[in-house]
């Protein structure tokens, strides 16, 4: 779900310039508008409608995005990558749980709405996913964002597990797939986002199933309390 990215104590990136911040804010505002329109009206939405509703000129829209479907990418990217930042932050603490438990806990937090904007973001996501069967380009954006997310997860898992590259890729693919499928399955039904059949419960079930046979995930991160620990459910 779309939330503001957090930074860890170990790595604080340089503050973007004012121009870069304004550009990012404009992109995200257009993305929110596009997501809301797709969720409400489906694939019939046009780039001109998105631009007009967002309060920007059509030429400004095309300065940022190639197509109307590309406009939702910044919002989706913030949502599906947020849990990676949370995972990195949680496993940097001295009391960090084993990686398997940390993955599930971070995924649960990412898909548990804690306020009105988070609930609204999940409603947008549900609407977007329901519009995708009629708009292959929109589905392509969804899968591209998840592919990028999976690649970003790999160095985090490599640091946490010390596993070989193949095992790291498998773990990243399993965790990312659990996130994607949980949201897609929830979006296809009518369950509440904060209920017993919400995306947080679905992702916990998927995470356990898909990572069950992967080695190295029951080790505690280096420097996080020392020693080994058994699997945890979060």
Short mmCIF file of C-alpha atoms in Angstrom, two decimals:
data_model
loop_
_atom_site.label_atom_id
_atom_site.label_comp_id
_atom_site.label_asym_id
_atom_site.label_seq_id
_atom_site.Cartn_x
_atom_site.Cartn_y
_atom_site.Cartn_z
CA UNK A 1 0.00 0.00 0.00
CA UNK A 2 1.32 3.47 -0.74
CA UNK A 3 3.12 4.95 2.24
CA UNK A 4 6.05 7.32 2.63
CA UNK A 5 9.39 5.51 2.29
CA UNK A 6 11.46 5.28 5.46
CA UNK A 7 15.24 5.24 5.78
CA UNK A 8 17.33 3.09 8.07
CA UNK A 9 19.87 4.31 10.57
CA UNK A 10 22.58 2.59 8.58
CA UNK A 11 21.91 4.49 5.38
CA UNK A 12 20.52 7.99 5.04
CA UNK A 13 20.44 9.07 1.39
CA UNK A 14 21.29 12.60 0.39
CA UNK A 15 18.30 14.92 0.44
CA UNK A 16 16.91 15.45 -3.08
CA UNK A 17 16.99 18.95 -4.54
CA UNK A 18 13.89 21.13 -4.41
CA UNK A 19 13.35 20.55 -8.14
CA UNK A 20 13.59 16.78 -7.69
CA UNK A 21 11.17 16.87 -4.75
CA UNK A 22 8.65 18.92 -6.71
CA UNK A 23 8.93 16.56 -9.67
CA UNK A 24 8.37 13.54 -7.40
CA UNK A 25 5.38 15.22 -5.74
CA UNK A 26 3.83 16.03 -9.13
CA UNK A 27 4.36 12.47 -10.36
CA UNK A 28 2.81 11.02 -7.22
CA UNK A 29 -0.19 13.36 -7.39
CA UNK A 30 -0.81 12.37 -11.02
CA UNK A 31 -0.38 8.71 -10.01
CA UNK A 32 -2.98 9.04 -7.24
CA UNK A 33 -5.40 10.66 -9.65
CA UNK A 34 -4.81 7.99 -12.29
CA UNK A 35 -5.28 5.17 -9.78
CA UNK A 36 -8.53 6.66 -8.49
CA UNK A 37 -9.90 7.10 -12.04
CA UNK A 38 -8.89 3.60 -13.16
CA UNK A 39 -10.43 2.17 -9.99
CA UNK A 40 -13.67 4.06 -10.57
CA UNK A 41 -14.06 3.83 -14.34
CA UNK A 42 -11.81 1.04 -15.59
CA UNK A 43 -9.62 1.06 -18.72
CA UNK A 44 -11.78 3.62 -20.54
CA UNK A 45 -10.02 6.46 -18.71
CA UNK A 46 -7.92 8.68 -20.99
CA UNK A 47 -4.65 10.51 -20.40
CA UNK A 48 -6.46 13.80 -20.98
CA UNK A 49 -8.94 13.00 -18.20
CA UNK A 50 -6.15 12.07 -15.82
CA UNK A 51 -4.25 15.28 -16.57
CA UNK A 52 -7.36 17.44 -16.27
CA UNK A 53 -8.41 15.88 -12.96
CA UNK A 54 -4.87 16.19 -11.58
CA UNK A 55 -4.80 19.86 -12.59
CA UNK A 56 -1.91 19.64 -15.05
CA UNK A 57 -1.63 20.21 -18.78
CA UNK A 58 -1.63 17.19 -21.06
CA UNK A 59 1.88 18.06 -22.21
CA UNK A 60 2.97 18.01 -18.55
CA UNK A 61 1.44 14.57 -18.17
CA UNK A 62 3.43 13.27 -21.14
CA UNK A 63 6.58 14.89 -19.79
CA UNK A 64 6.37 12.45 -16.90
CA UNK A 65 4.67 9.39 -18.40
CA UNK A 66 4.66 7.68 -21.79
CA UNK A 67 1.16 6.24 -21.45
CA UNK A 68 -1.89 6.57 -19.22
CA UNK A 69 -1.09 3.18 -17.66
CA UNK A 70 2.46 4.24 -16.77
CA UNK A 71 0.94 6.98 -14.62
CA UNK A 72 0.03 4.52 -11.85
CA UNK A 73 3.57 3.11 -11.56
CA UNK A 74 4.91 5.59 -8.94
CA UNK A 75 2.02 4.84 -6.60
CA UNK A 76 2.32 1.08 -7.02
CA UNK A 77 6.09 1.24 -6.62
CA UNK A 78 5.86 3.01 -3.28
CA UNK A 79 3.35 0.43 -2.11
CA UNK A 80 5.11 -2.77 -3.10
CA UNK A 81 8.59 -1.57 -2.10
CA UNK A 82 7.69 -0.09 1.28
CA UNK A 83 7.86 -3.45 2.98
CA UNK A 84 11.45 -3.93 1.79
CA UNK A 85 12.45 -0.73 3.60
CA UNK A 86 10.58 -1.98 6.66
CA UNK A 87 12.31 -5.35 6.45
CA UNK A 88 15.76 -3.75 6.23
CA UNK A 89 14.99 -1.49 9.18
CA UNK A 90 13.53 -4.25 11.36
CA UNK A 91 16.43 -6.65 10.78
CA UNK A 92 19.01 -3.98 11.64
CA UNK A 93 17.88 -4.01 15.29
CA UNK A 94 19.70 -6.10 17.94
CA UNK A 95 16.50 -8.04 18.70
CA UNK A 96 15.78 -8.87 15.06
CA UNK A 97 13.89 -12.14 14.50
CA UNK A 98 15.02 -14.84 12.06
CA UNK A 99 14.72 -13.74 8.43
CA UNK A 100 11.71 -15.95 7.72
CA UNK A 101 9.74 -14.37 10.57
CA UNK A 102 10.97 -10.88 9.66
CA UNK A 103 9.74 -11.33 6.07
CA UNK A 104 6.27 -12.31 7.23
CA UNK A 105 6.06 -9.54 9.83
CA UNK A 106 7.12 -6.86 7.33
CA UNK A 107 4.65 -8.17 4.74
CA UNK A 108 1.83 -8.17 7.29
CA UNK A 109 2.59 -4.59 8.30
CA UNK A 110 2.69 -3.45 4.67
CA UNK A 111 -0.75 -4.89 3.94
CA UNK A 112 -2.47 -3.89 7.18
CA UNK A 113 -4.22 -0.53 6.77
CA UNK A 114 -3.61 1.65 9.82
CA UNK A 115 -5.39 4.83 8.76
CA UNK A 116 -7.79 6.31 6.23
CA UNK A 117 -5.23 7.02 3.48
CA UNK A 118 -3.90 3.46 3.73
CA UNK A 119 -7.41 2.03 3.41
CA UNK A 120 -8.05 4.29 0.43
CA UNK A 121 -4.81 3.16 -1.22
CA UNK A 122 -5.89 -0.47 -0.93
CA UNK A 123 -9.27 0.39 -2.43
CA UNK A 124 -7.46 2.01 -5.37
CA UNK A 125 -5.31 -1.08 -5.75
CA UNK A 126 -8.37 -3.32 -5.75
CA UNK A 127 -9.96 -1.16 -8.44
CA UNK A 128 -6.79 -1.17 -10.52
CA UNK A 129 -6.50 -4.94 -10.37
CA UNK A 130 -10.13 -5.35 -11.38
CA UNK A 131 -9.53 -3.06 -14.37
CA UNK A 132 -6.48 -5.02 -15.54
CA UNK A 133 -8.23 -7.83 -17.46
CA UNK A 134 -9.51 -5.20 -19.89
CA UNK A 135 -6.20 -3.35 -20.12
CA UNK A 136 -3.10 -5.53 -20.75
CA UNK A 137 -0.88 -2.43 -20.58
CA UNK A 138 -2.05 -1.77 -17.01
CA UNK A 139 -1.29 -5.35 -16.04
CA UNK A 140 2.17 -5.00 -17.61
CA UNK A 141 2.86 -2.03 -15.32
CA UNK A 142 1.79 -4.09 -12.28
CA UNK A 143 4.13 -6.93 -13.19
CA UNK A 144 7.00 -4.57 -14.05
CA UNK A 145 6.76 -2.89 -10.67
CA UNK A 146 6.82 -6.27 -8.94
CA UNK A 147 9.81 -7.39 -11.02
CA UNK A 148 11.70 -4.28 -9.92
CA UNK A 149 10.66 -4.89 -6.32
CA UNK A 150 11.98 -8.45 -6.47
CA UNK A 151 15.36 -7.20 -7.68
CA UNK A 152 15.50 -4.65 -4.86
CA UNK A 153 14.76 -7.38 -2.32
CA UNK A 154 17.69 -9.55 -3.41
CA UNK A 155 20.56 -7.52 -1.85
CA UNK A 156 18.60 -7.22 1.40
CA UNK A 157 18.17 -11.00 1.60
CA UNK A 158 21.78 -11.58 0.55
CA UNK A 159 22.93 -9.47 3.50
CA UNK A 160 20.56 -11.17 5.93
CA UNK A 161 21.16 -14.78 4.92
CA UNK A 162 24.63 -14.97 3.37
CA UNK A 163 23.12 -17.53 0.98
CA UNK A 164 24.42 -18.23 -2.51
CA UNK A 165 22.98 -16.16 -5.39
CA UNK A 166 20.52 -18.82 -6.54
CA UNK A 167 19.03 -19.27 -3.06
CA UNK A 168 18.80 -15.51 -2.66
CA UNK A 169 16.94 -15.18 -5.98
CA UNK A 170 14.58 -17.99 -5.03
CA UNK A 171 13.86 -16.42 -1.64
CA UNK A 172 13.24 -12.99 -3.20
CA UNK A 173 10.98 -14.49 -5.86
CA UNK A 174 9.01 -16.47 -3.26
CA UNK A 175 8.53 -13.49 -0.93
CA UNK A 176 7.61 -11.09 -3.72
CA UNK A 177 5.18 -13.59 -5.25
CA UNK A 178 3.50 -14.05 -1.88
CA UNK A 179 2.94 -10.29 -1.71
CA UNK A 180 1.64 -10.02 -5.27
CA UNK A 181 -0.68 -13.02 -5.09
CA UNK A 182 -2.07 -11.97 -1.71
CA UNK A 183 -3.10 -8.57 -3.04
CA UNK A 184 -4.48 -10.03 -6.28
CA UNK A 185 -6.50 -12.69 -4.43
CA UNK A 186 -7.89 -10.16 -1.97
CA UNK A 187 -8.73 -7.72 -4.78
CA UNK A 188 -10.73 -10.38 -6.62
CA UNK A 189 -13.11 -10.79 -3.69
CA UNK A 190 -15.09 -8.53 -1.40
CA UNK A 191 -13.36 -9.06 1.96
CA UNK A 192 -12.49 -6.05 4.09
CA UNK A 193 -8.84 -5.02 4.02
CA UNK A 194 -8.61 -5.15 7.82
CA UNK A 195 -10.59 -8.35 8.31
CA UNK A 196 -9.68 -12.02 8.80
CA UNK A 197 -9.61 -12.56 5.03
CA UNK A 198 -7.71 -9.38 4.25
CA UNK A 199 -4.41 -9.16 2.36
CA UNK A 200 -2.31 -9.30 5.54
CA UNK A 201 -3.67 -12.74 6.43
CA UNK A 202 -3.35 -13.95 2.85
CA UNK A 203 0.27 -12.83 2.57
CA UNK A 204 1.20 -14.57 5.83
CA UNK A 205 -0.26 -17.83 4.50
CA UNK A 206 1.48 -17.41 1.14
CA UNK A 207 4.80 -16.44 2.67
CA UNK A 208 4.90 -19.57 4.83
CA UNK A 209 3.96 -21.83 1.94
CA UNK A 210 6.37 -20.40 -0.63
CA UNK A 211 9.41 -20.03 1.63
CA UNK A 212 8.97 -23.33 3.50
CA UNK A 213 11.71 -25.22 1.66
CA UNK A 214 14.25 -22.40 1.36
CA UNK A 215 17.49 -22.70 3.33
CA UNK A 216 18.96 -19.99 5.48
CA UNK A 217 15.78 -18.12 6.36
CA UNK A 218 15.70 -19.37 9.95
CA UNK A 219 19.06 -17.79 10.79
CA UNK A 220 19.14 -14.52 12.66
CA UNK A 221 20.68 -11.64 10.70
CA UNK A 222 24.40 -11.09 11.35
CA UNK A 223 24.91 -9.05 14.45
CA UNK A 224 21.29 -9.27 15.52
CA UNK A 225 21.41 -11.04 18.83
CA UNK A 226 23.66 -13.92 17.74
CA UNK A 227 22.87 -17.59 17.51
CA UNK A 228 20.21 -19.45 15.58
CA UNK A 229 16.51 -19.55 16.04
CA UNK A 230 13.65 -21.65 14.82
CA UNK A 231 10.98 -20.49 12.45
CA UNK A 232 8.47 -17.93 13.63
CA UNK A 233 5.09 -16.86 12.41
CA UNK A 234 5.23 -13.21 13.46
#
